[in-house]
Amino acid sequence: MDGSNPFAEYLEKDAASGAAYKADTLEELAALIDVPAEALTASQEEFHSEYEADPAPLDRALGVCPKYDVSQGPFYAQTVYPRLLFTMAGLEVNENCQVVTTQDQVVPNLYAVGEIAFGNCFFDEYVCGSCAIQIAVNMGRIAGESAAQEIEAR
């Protein structure tokens, strides 16, 4: 990211606390993050030339809107770790939130709710986080009641 990005103010704070790196040039940044300067510069030049030609394909390929050409210092780098946002089309459940096999047989004593069972609710559609909460809470209630009824029936 470069200084023209509106998120730079957050990286500025992170750089001050040691959680991000900041440098005036790409070569300086490369040294700070221990990558070959030529590779970082080549990557930036490739991005910049594609951005100048047409930003729209980058929007689709990167899943972001790169409105900033990343060509002006200061430059920032930060370690990013992968995180699981959600699962998609997970376990199949019945109306009682009991996990079922591919032959629709109930798996005894196994319930699933929330994102892990969203295959039943959303199929191939993306669910934004706040929309999923209501479904998870309701499915949790159903699963809890079903489990309690199963225990009482023993």
CSV table of N, CA and C in Angstrom, one decimal:
chain,number,residue,atom,x,y,z
A,1,MET,N,0.8,-1.2,0.0
A,1,MET,CA,0.0,0.0,0.0
A,1,MET,C,0.9,1.2,0.0
A,2,ASP,N,0.4,2.3,-0.6
A,2,ASP,CA,1.2,3.5,-0.6
A,2,ASP,C,0.4,4.6,0.2
A,3,GLY,N,1.1,5.7,0.3
A,3,GLY,CA,0.5,6.8,1.1
A,3,GLY,C,-0.7,7.4,0.6
A,4,SER,N,-1.1,7.2,-0.7
A,4,SER,CA,-2.3,7.7,-1.2
A,4,SER,C,-3.6,7.0,-0.8
A,5,ASN,N,-3.4,5.8,-0.2
A,5,ASN,CA,-4.6,5.0,0.2
A,5,ASN,C,-5.2,5.5,1.5
A,6,PRO,N,-6.5,5.6,1.5
A,6,PRO,CA,-7.1,6.1,2.7
A,6,PRO,C,-6.9,5.3,4.0
A,7,PHE,N,-6.5,4.0,3.8
A,7,PHE,CA,-6.2,3.2,5.0
A,7,PHE,C,-4.8,3.4,5.5
A,8,ALA,N,-4.0,4.3,4.8
A,8,ALA,CA,-2.7,4.5,5.2
A,8,ALA,C,-2.6,5.1,6.6
A,9,GLU,N,-3.6,5.8,7.1
A,9,GLU,CA,-3.6,6.4,8.4
A,9,GLU,C,-3.6,5.3,9.5
A,10,TYR,N,-4.2,4.2,9.2
A,10,TYR,CA,-4.2,3.0,10.1
A,10,TYR,C,-2.8,2.4,10.1
A,11,LEU,N,-2.3,2.2,8.9
A,11,LEU,CA,-0.9,1.6,8.8
A,11,LEU,C,0.1,2.5,9.4
A,12,GLU,N,-0.1,3.8,9.4
A,12,GLU,CA,0.8,4.8,10.0
A,12,GLU,C,0.9,4.5,11.5
A,13,LYS,N,-0.3,4.2,12.1
A,13,LYS,CA,-0.4,3.9,13.5
A,13,LYS,C,0.3,2.5,13.8
A,14,ASP,N,0.0,1.6,12.9
A,14,ASP,CA,0.6,0.3,13.0
A,14,ASP,C,2.2,0.4,12.9
A,15,ALA,N,2.6,1.2,12.0
A,15,ALA,CA,4.1,1.3,11.8
A,15,ALA,C,4.7,1.9,13.1
A,16,ALA,N,4.0,2.9,13.7
A,16,ALA,CA,4.5,3.5,14.9
A,16,ALA,C,4.6,2.5,16.0
A,17,SER,N,3.7,1.5,16.0
A,17,SER,CA,3.7,0.5,17.1
A,17,SER,C,4.6,-0.7,16.8
A,18,GLY,N,5.1,-0.8,15.6
A,18,GLY,CA,5.9,-1.9,15.1
A,18,GLY,C,5.1,-3.0,14.5
A,19,ALA,N,3.8,-2.8,14.3
A,19,ALA,CA,3.0,-3.9,13.7
A,19,ALA,C,3.0,-3.8,12.2
A,20,ALA,N,3.6,-2.8,11.6
A,20,ALA,CA,3.7,-2.6,10.1
A,20,ALA,C,5.0,-2.0,9.8
A,21,TYR,N,5.4,-2.1,8.6
A,21,TYR,CA,6.6,-1.5,8.1
A,21,TYR,C,6.3,-0.3,7.2
A,22,LYS,N,7.2,0.7,7.3
A,22,LYS,CA,7.0,2.0,6.5
A,22,LYS,C,8.4,2.4,6.0
A,23,ALA,N,8.4,2.7,4.7
A,23,ALA,CA,9.6,3.2,4.0
A,23,ALA,C,9.3,4.2,3.0
A,24,ASP,N,10.2,5.1,2.7
A,24,ASP,CA,10.0,6.1,1.6
A,24,ASP,C,10.1,5.5,0.2
A,25,THR,N,10.9,4.5,0.1
A,25,THR,CA,11.0,3.8,-1.3
A,25,THR,C,10.7,2.4,-1.2
A,26,LEU,N,10.5,1.8,-2.3
A,26,LEU,CA,10.3,0.3,-2.4
A,26,LEU,C,11.5,-0.4,-2.0
A,27,GLU,N,12.7,0.1,-2.4
A,27,GLU,CA,13.9,-0.6,-2.1
A,27,GLU,C,14.1,-0.6,-0.5
A,28,GLU,N,13.8,0.5,0.1
A,28,GLU,CA,13.9,0.5,1.6
A,28,GLU,C,12.9,-0.5,2.2
A,29,LEU,N,11.7,-0.5,1.7
A,29,LEU,CA,10.7,-1.4,2.2
A,29,LEU,C,11.1,-2.9,2.0
A,30,ALA,N,11.7,-3.2,0.8
A,30,ALA,CA,12.2,-4.5,0.6
A,30,ALA,C,13.2,-5.0,1.6
A,31,ALA,N,14.1,-4.1,1.9
A,31,ALA,CA,15.1,-4.4,3.0
A,31,ALA,C,14.5,-4.7,4.3
A,32,LEU,N,13.5,-3.9,4.7
A,32,LEU,CA,12.8,-4.0,6.0
A,32,LEU,C,12.1,-5.4,6.1
A,33,ILE,N,11.5,-5.8,5.0
A,33,ILE,CA,10.7,-7.0,5.0
A,33,ILE,C,11.4,-8.2,4.5
A,34,ASP,N,12.7,-8.0,4.2
A,34,ASP,CA,13.6,-9.1,3.7
A,34,ASP,C,13.1,-9.8,2.5
A,35,VAL,N,12.8,-9.0,1.5
A,35,VAL,CA,12.5,-9.6,0.1
A,35,VAL,C,13.4,-8.9,-0.9
A,36,PRO,N,13.7,-9.6,-2.0
A,36,PRO,CA,14.6,-9.0,-3.0
A,36,PRO,C,13.9,-7.7,-3.5
A,37,ALA,N,14.7,-6.6,-3.5
A,37,ALA,CA,14.2,-5.3,-4.0
A,37,ALA,C,13.7,-5.4,-5.4
A,38,GLU,N,14.4,-6.2,-6.3
A,38,GLU,CA,14.1,-6.3,-7.7
A,38,GLU,C,12.7,-6.9,-7.8
A,39,ALA,N,12.4,-7.9,-7.0
A,39,ALA,CA,11.1,-8.6,-7.1
A,39,ALA,C,10.0,-7.7,-6.7
A,40,LEU,N,10.2,-6.9,-5.6
A,40,LEU,CA,9.1,-6.0,-5.1
A,40,LEU,C,8.9,-4.9,-6.1
A,41,THR,N,10.0,-4.4,-6.6
A,41,THR,CA,9.8,-3.3,-7.6
A,41,THR,C,9.2,-3.8,-8.9
A,42,ALA,N,9.5,-5.0,-9.4
A,42,ALA,CA,8.9,-5.6,-10.6
A,42,ALA,C,7.4,-5.9,-10.3
A,43,SER,N,7.1,-6.3,-9.2
A,43,SER,CA,5.7,-6.6,-8.8
A,43,SER,C,4.9,-5.3,-8.9
A,44,GLN,N,5.5,-4.2,-8.2
A,44,GLN,CA,4.8,-2.9,-8.2
A,44,GLN,C,4.7,-2.4,-9.6
A,45,GLU,N,5.7,-2.5,-10.5
A,45,GLU,CA,5.6,-2.0,-11.8
A,45,GLU,C,4.6,-2.7,-12.7
A,46,GLU,N,4.5,-4.0,-12.5
A,46,GLU,CA,3.5,-4.8,-13.2
A,46,GLU,C,2.1,-4.4,-12.8
A,47,PHE,N,1.9,-4.3,-11.5
A,47,PHE,CA,0.6,-3.8,-11.0
A,47,PHE,C,0.3,-2.4,-11.5
A,48,HIS,N,1.2,-1.5,-11.5
A,48,HIS,CA,1.0,-0.2,-11.9
A,48,HIS,C,0.7,-0.1,-13.4
A,49,SER,N,1.4,-0.9,-14.2
A,49,SER,CA,1.1,-0.8,-15.7
A,49,SER,C,-0.3,-1.4,-16.0
A,50,GLU,N,-0.6,-2.5,-15.3
A,50,GLU,CA,-2.0,-3.1,-15.5
A,50,GLU,C,-3.0,-2.1,-15.0
A,51,TYR,N,-2.8,-1.5,-13.9
A,51,TYR,CA,-3.7,-0.5,-13.4
A,51,TYR,C,-3.9,0.7,-14.3
A,52,GLU,N,-2.8,1.2,-14.9
A,52,GLU,CA,-2.9,2.3,-15.8
A,52,GLU,C,-3.7,1.9,-17.1
A,53,ALA,N,-3.5,0.7,-17.5
A,53,ALA,CA,-4.2,0.2,-18.7
A,53,ALA,C,-5.7,0.1,-18.5
A,54,ASP,N,-6.1,-0.5,-17.4
A,54,ASP,CA,-7.5,-0.7,-17.1
A,54,ASP,C,-7.7,-1.3,-15.7
A,55,PRO,N,-8.1,-0.5,-14.8
A,55,PRO,CA,-8.3,-1.0,-13.4
A,55,PRO,C,-9.4,-2.0,-13.2
A,56,ALA,N,-10.4,-2.1,-14.1
A,56,ALA,CA,-11.5,-3.0,-13.9
A,56,ALA,C,-11.1,-4.4,-13.8
A,57,PRO,N,-10.2,-5.0,-14.7
A,57,PRO,CA,-9.8,-6.4,-14.5
A,57,PRO,C,-9.2,-6.7,-13.2
A,58,LEU,N,-8.4,-5.7,-12.7
A,58,LEU,CA,-7.8,-5.9,-11.4
A,58,LEU,C,-8.8,-6.0,-10.3
A,59,ASP,N,-9.9,-5.2,-10.5
A,59,ASP,CA,-11.0,-5.2,-9.5
A,59,ASP,C,-11.5,-6.7,-9.4
A,60,ARG,N,-11.8,-7.3,-10.5
A,60,ARG,CA,-12.3,-8.6,-10.5
A,60,ARG,C,-11.3,-9.7,-10.1
A,61,ALA,N,-10.1,-9.6,-10.5
A,61,ALA,CA,-9.1,-10.6,-10.2
A,61,ALA,C,-8.7,-10.5,-8.7
A,62,LEU,N,-8.6,-9.3,-8.2
A,62,LEU,CA,-8.1,-9.2,-6.8
A,62,LEU,C,-9.3,-9.2,-5.8
A,63,GLY,N,-10.5,-9.0,-6.3
A,63,GLY,CA,-11.6,-9.0,-5.4
A,63,GLY,C,-11.6,-7.7,-4.6
A,64,VAL,N,-10.9,-6.7,-5.1
A,64,VAL,CA,-10.9,-5.4,-4.4
A,64,VAL,C,-11.0,-4.3,-5.5
A,65,CYS,N,-11.1,-3.1,-5.0
A,65,CYS,CA,-11.2,-2.0,-5.9
A,65,CYS,C,-9.9,-1.2,-5.8
A,66,PRO,N,-8.9,-1.5,-6.6
A,66,PRO,CA,-7.6,-0.8,-6.4
A,66,PRO,C,-7.6,0.6,-7.1
A,67,LYS,N,-8.2,1.5,-6.4
A,67,LYS,CA,-8.3,2.9,-6.9
A,67,LYS,C,-7.0,3.6,-6.8
A,68,TYR,N,-6.0,3.0,-6.2
A,68,TYR,CA,-4.8,3.7,-5.9
A,68,TYR,C,-3.7,2.9,-6.6
A,69,ASP,N,-2.8,3.6,-7.3
A,69,ASP,CA,-1.9,3.0,-8.2
A,69,ASP,C,-0.6,2.5,-7.5
A,70,VAL,N,-0.5,2.7,-6.2
A,70,VAL,CA,0.7,2.2,-5.4
A,70,VAL,C,2.0,2.6,-6.1
A,71,SER,N,2.1,3.9,-6.3
A,71,SER,CA,3.4,4.4,-6.9
A,71,SER,C,4.0,5.5,-6.2
A,72,GLN,N,3.4,6.0,-5.1
A,72,GLN,CA,4.0,7.1,-4.3
A,72,GLN,C,4.3,6.7,-2.9
A,73,GLY,N,5.5,7.1,-2.4
A,73,GLY,CA,5.8,6.8,-1.0
A,73,GLY,C,5.1,7.7,-0.1
A,74,PRO,N,5.0,7.5,1.1
A,74,PRO,CA,5.7,6.3,1.7
A,74,PRO,C,4.9,5.0,1.4
A,75,PHE,N,5.6,3.9,1.5
A,75,PHE,CA,5.1,2.6,1.2
A,75,PHE,C,5.0,1.8,2.5
A,76,TYR,N,4.0,1.0,2.6
A,76,TYR,CA,3.7,0.2,3.8
A,76,TYR,C,3.6,-1.3,3.5
A,77,ALA,N,4.0,-2.1,4.5
A,77,ALA,CA,3.8,-3.5,4.4
A,77,ALA,C,3.4,-4.0,5.8
A,78,GLN,N,2.6,-5.0,5.7
A,78,GLN,CA,2.2,-5.6,7.0
A,78,GLN,C,1.9,-7.1,6.8
A,79,THR,N,2.3,-7.9,7.8
A,79,THR,CA,2.1,-9.3,7.7
A,79,THR,C,0.6,-9.6,7.8
A,80,VAL,N,0.1,-10.4,6.9
A,80,VAL,CA,-1.3,-10.8,6.9
A,80,VAL,C,-1.4,-12.3,7.1
A,81,TYR,N,-2.3,-12.7,8.0
A,81,TYR,CA,-2.4,-14.2,8.2
A,81,TYR,C,-3.8,-14.6,7.7
A,82,PRO,N,-3.9,-15.8,7.1
A,82,PRO,CA,-5.2,-16.2,6.7
A,82,PRO,C,-6.1,-16.5,7.9
A,83,ARG,N,-7.4,-16.3,7.7
A,83,ARG,CA,-8.4,-16.5,8.7
A,83,ARG,C,-9.6,-17.2,8.0
A,84,LEU,N,-10.3,-18.0,8.7
A,84,LEU,CA,-11.5,-18.6,8.2
A,84,LEU,C,-12.7,-17.7,8.5
A,85,LEU,N,-13.3,-17.2,7.4
A,85,LEU,CA,-14.4,-16.2,7.5
A,85,LEU,C,-15.7,-17.0,7.7
A,86,PHE,N,-15.9,-18.0,7.0
A,86,PHE,CA,-17.1,-18.8,7.1
A,86,PHE,C,-16.9,-20.1,6.3
A,87,THR,N,-17.7,-21.1,6.5
A,87,THR,CA,-17.7,-22.3,5.7
A,87,THR,C,-18.9,-22.2,4.8
A,88,MET,N,-18.9,-22.9,3.7
A,88,MET,CA,-20.0,-22.8,2.7
A,88,MET,C,-20.5,-24.2,2.4
A,89,ALA,N,-21.8,-24.4,2.4
A,89,ALA,CA,-22.4,-25.6,2.0
A,89,ALA,C,-21.8,-26.8,2.8
A,90,GLY,N,-21.8,-26.7,4.1
A,90,GLY,CA,-21.2,-27.7,5.0
A,90,GLY,C,-22.1,-28.9,5.2
A,91,LEU,N,-22.3,-29.3,6.4
A,91,LEU,CA,-23.0,-30.5,6.7
A,91,LEU,C,-24.5,-30.3,6.4
A,92,GLU,N,-25.1,-31.4,5.9
A,92,GLU,CA,-26.5,-31.4,5.7
A,92,GLU,C,-27.2,-31.8,7.0
A,93,VAL,N,-28.3,-31.0,7.3
A,93,VAL,CA,-29.1,-31.3,8.5
A,93,VAL,C,-30.5,-31.4,8.1
A,94,ASN,N,-31.3,-32.1,9.0
A,94,ASN,CA,-32.7,-32.2,8.8
A,94,ASN,C,-33.4,-31.0,9.5
A,95,GLU,N,-34.7,-31.0,9.6
A,95,GLU,CA,-35.5,-29.9,10.2
A,95,GLU,C,-35.2,-29.8,11.7
A,96,ASN,N,-34.6,-30.8,12.3
A,96,ASN,CA,-34.2,-30.8,13.8
A,96,ASN,C,-32.8,-30.4,14.0
A,97,CYS,N,-32.1,-30.1,12.9
A,97,CYS,CA,-30.7,-29.7,12.9
A,97,CYS,C,-29.8,-30.9,13.2
A,98,GLN,N,-30.3,-32.1,13.0
A,98,GLN,CA,-29.5,-33.3,13.2
A,98,GLN,C,-28.8,-33.5,11.9
A,99,VAL,N,-27.5,-33.9,12.0
A,99,VAL,CA,-26.7,-34.1,10.8
A,99,VAL,C,-27.2,-35.4,10.1
A,100,VAL,N,-27.3,-35.4,8.8
A,100,VAL,CA,-27.7,-36.5,8.0
A,100,VAL,C,-26.7,-36.9,7.0
A,101,THR,N,-26.6,-38.2,6.7
A,101,THR,CA,-25.7,-38.7,5.7
A,101,THR,C,-26.2,-38.4,4.3
A,102,THR,N,-25.4,-38.8,3.3
A,102,THR,CA,-25.8,-38.5,1.9
A,102,THR,C,-27.0,-39.4,1.6
A,103,GLN,N,-27.3,-40.4,2.4
A,103,GLN,CA,-28.5,-41.2,2.2
A,103,GLN,C,-29.7,-40.8,3.1
A,104,ASP,N,-29.6,-39.6,3.7
A,104,ASP,CA,-30.6,-39.0,4.5
A,104,ASP,C,-30.8,-39.8,5.8
A,105,GLN,N,-29.8,-40.5,6.3
A,105,GLN,CA,-29.8,-41.2,7.6
A,105,GLN,C,-29.3,-40.3,8.7
A,106,VAL,N,-30.0,-40.2,9.8
A,106,VAL,CA,-29.6,-39.3,10.9
A,106,VAL,C,-28.3,-39.9,11.5
A,107,VAL,N,-27.3,-39.1,11.8
A,107,VAL,CA,-26.1,-39.5,12.5
A,107,VAL,C,-26.5,-39.3,14.0
A,108,PRO,N,-26.5,-40.3,14.8
A,108,PRO,CA,-27.0,-40.2,16.2
A,108,PRO,C,-26.1,-39.2,17.0
A,109,ASN,N,-26.8,-38.4,17.8
A,109,ASN,CA,-26.2,-37.5,18.7
A,109,ASN,C,-25.3,-36.4,18.1
A,110,LEU,N,-25.6,-36.1,16.8
A,110,LEU,CA,-24.7,-35.1,16.1
A,110,LEU,C,-25.7,-34.0,15.5
A,111,TYR,N,-25.5,-32.8,16.0
A,111,TYR,CA,-26.3,-31.7,15.5
A,111,TYR,C,-25.3,-30.7,14.9
A,112,ALA,N,-25.8,-29.9,14.0
A,112,ALA,CA,-25.0,-28.8,13.4
A,112,ALA,C,-25.8,-27.6,13.2
A,113,VAL,N,-25.3,-26.4,13.5
A,113,VAL,CA,-26.0,-25.2,13.4
A,113,VAL,C,-25.0,-24.1,12.8
A,114,GLY,N,-25.6,-23.0,12.4
A,114,GLY,CA,-24.8,-21.9,11.9
A,114,GLY,C,-24.1,-22.2,10.6
A,115,GLU,N,-22.9,-21.6,10.4
A,115,GLU,CA,-22.3,-21.6,9.2
A,115,GLU,C,-22.0,-23.0,8.7
A,116,ILE,N,-21.7,-23.9,9.6
A,116,ILE,CA,-21.3,-25.3,9.2
A,116,ILE,C,-22.5,-26.0,8.6
A,117,ALA,N,-23.7,-25.6,8.8
A,117,ALA,CA,-24.9,-26.2,8.2
A,117,ALA,C,-25.6,-25.3,7.2
A,118,PHE,N,-24.9,-24.2,6.8
A,118,PHE,CA,-25.5,-23.3,5.9
A,118,PHE,C,-25.8,-23.8,4.5
A,119,GLY,N,-25.2,-25.0,4.2
A,119,GLY,CA,-25.5,-25.5,2.9
A,119,GLY,C,-27.0,-25.7,2.7
A,120,ASN,N,-27.7,-25.9,3.8
A,120,ASN,CA,-29.2,-26.1,3.7
A,120,ASN,C,-29.9,-24.8,3.4
A,121,CYS,N,-29.3,-23.7,3.9
A,121,CYS,CA,-30.0,-22.4,3.8
A,121,CYS,C,-29.6,-21.6,2.6
A,122,PHE,N,-28.3,-21.6,2.2
A,122,PHE,CA,-27.9,-20.6,1.2
A,122,PHE,C,-27.3,-21.2,-0.1
A,123,PHE,N,-27.0,-22.5,0.0
A,123,PHE,CA,-26.5,-23.2,-1.2
A,123,PHE,C,-25.2,-22.5,-1.6
A,124,ASP,N,-25.1,-21.9,-2.8
A,124,ASP,CA,-23.9,-21.3,-3.3
A,124,ASP,C,-23.8,-19.8,-3.1
A,125,GLU,N,-24.7,-19.3,-2.3
A,125,GLU,CA,-24.7,-17.8,-2.1
A,125,GLU,C,-23.8,-17.4,-0.9
A,126,TYR,N,-23.3,-16.2,-1.0
A,126,TYR,CA,-22.5,-15.7,0.1
A,126,TYR,C,-23.4,-15.2,1.2
A,127,VAL,N,-23.0,-15.4,2.4
A,127,VAL,CA,-23.8,-14.9,3.6
A,127,VAL,C,-22.9,-13.9,4.3
A,128,CYS,N,-23.4,-12.6,4.4
A,128,CYS,CA,-22.6,-11.7,5.2
A,128,CYS,C,-22.8,-12.0,6.7
A,129,GLY,N,-21.8,-11.7,7.5
A,129,GLY,CA,-21.7,-12.1,8.9
A,129,GLY,C,-23.0,-11.7,9.7
A,130,SER,N,-23.4,-10.5,9.6
A,130,SER,CA,-24.6,-10.1,10.5
A,130,SER,C,-25.8,-10.8,10.1
A,131,CYS,N,-26.0,-11.2,8.8
A,131,CYS,CA,-27.2,-12.0,8.4
A,131,CYS,C,-27.2,-13.4,8.9
A,132,ALA,N,-26.0,-13.9,9.2
A,132,ALA,CA,-25.9,-15.3,9.6
A,132,ALA,C,-26.2,-15.5,11.1
A,133,ILE,N,-26.1,-14.4,11.8
A,133,ILE,CA,-26.3,-14.5,13.3
A,133,ILE,C,-27.7,-15.0,13.6
A,134,GLN,N,-28.7,-14.4,13.0
A,134,GLN,CA,-30.1,-14.8,13.3
A,134,GLN,C,-30.4,-16.3,13.0
A,135,ILE,N,-29.8,-16.7,11.9
A,135,ILE,CA,-30.0,-18.1,11.5
A,135,ILE,C,-29.3,-19.1,12.5
A,136,ALA,N,-28.1,-18.7,12.9
A,136,ALA,CA,-27.3,-19.5,13.8
A,136,ALA,C,-28.1,-19.6,15.1
A,137,VAL,N,-28.6,-18.5,15.6
A,137,VAL,CA,-29.3,-18.5,16.9
A,137,VAL,C,-30.5,-19.3,16.8
A,138,ASN,N,-31.3,-19.2,15.7
A,138,ASN,CA,-32.5,-20.0,15.6
A,138,ASN,C,-32.2,-21.5,15.4
A,139,MET,N,-31.2,-21.8,14.6
A,139,MET,CA,-30.8,-23.2,14.5
A,139,MET,C,-30.3,-23.8,15.8
A,140,GLY,N,-29.6,-23.0,16.6
A,140,GLY,CA,-29.1,-23.4,17.9
A,140,GLY,C,-30.3,-23.7,18.8
A,141,ARG,N,-31.3,-22.9,18.8
A,141,ARG,CA,-32.5,-23.2,19.6
A,141,ARG,C,-33.2,-24.5,19.1
A,142,ILE,N,-33.3,-24.7,17.8
A,142,ILE,CA,-33.9,-25.9,17.3
A,142,ILE,C,-33.1,-27.1,17.7
A,143,ALA,N,-31.8,-27.0,17.5
A,143,ALA,CA,-30.9,-28.2,17.9
A,143,ALA,C,-31.0,-28.5,19.4
A,144,GLY,N,-31.0,-27.4,20.2
A,144,GLY,CA,-31.1,-27.6,21.7
A,144,GLY,C,-32.3,-28.3,22.1
A,145,GLU,N,-33.4,-27.9,21.5
A,145,GLU,CA,-34.7,-28.5,21.8
A,145,GLU,C,-34.8,-29.9,21.3
A,146,SER,N,-34.2,-30.1,20.1
A,146,SER,CA,-34.2,-31.5,19.6
A,146,SER,C,-33.4,-32.4,20.4
A,147,ALA,N,-32.2,-32.0,20.9
A,147,ALA,CA,-31.3,-32.8,21.7
A,147,ALA,C,-32.0,-33.1,23.0
A,148,ALA,N,-32.7,-32.1,23.6
A,148,ALA,CA,-33.3,-32.3,24.9
A,148,ALA,C,-34.4,-33.3,24.7
A,149,GLN,N,-35.2,-33.3,23.7
A,149,GLN,CA,-36.3,-34.3,23.4
A,149,GLN,C,-35.7,-35.7,23.2
A,150,GLU,N,-34.5,-35.7,22.6
A,150,GLU,CA,-33.9,-37.0,22.4
A,150,GLU,C,-33.4,-37.6,23.7
A,151,ILE,N,-32.9,-36.8,24.6
A,151,ILE,CA,-32.4,-37.3,25.9
A,151,ILE,C,-33.6,-37.7,26.7
A,152,GLU,N,-34.7,-36.9,26.7
A,152,GLU,CA,-35.9,-37.2,27.5
A,152,GLU,C,-36.5,-38.5,27.0
A,153,ALA,N,-36.4,-38.8,25.7
A,153,ALA,CA,-37.0,-40.1,25.2
A,153,ALA,C,-36.3,-41.3,25.6
A,154,ARG,N,-35.1,-41.2,26.1
A,154,ARG,CA,-34.2,-42.4,26.4
A,154,ARG,C,-34.7,-43.0,27.7
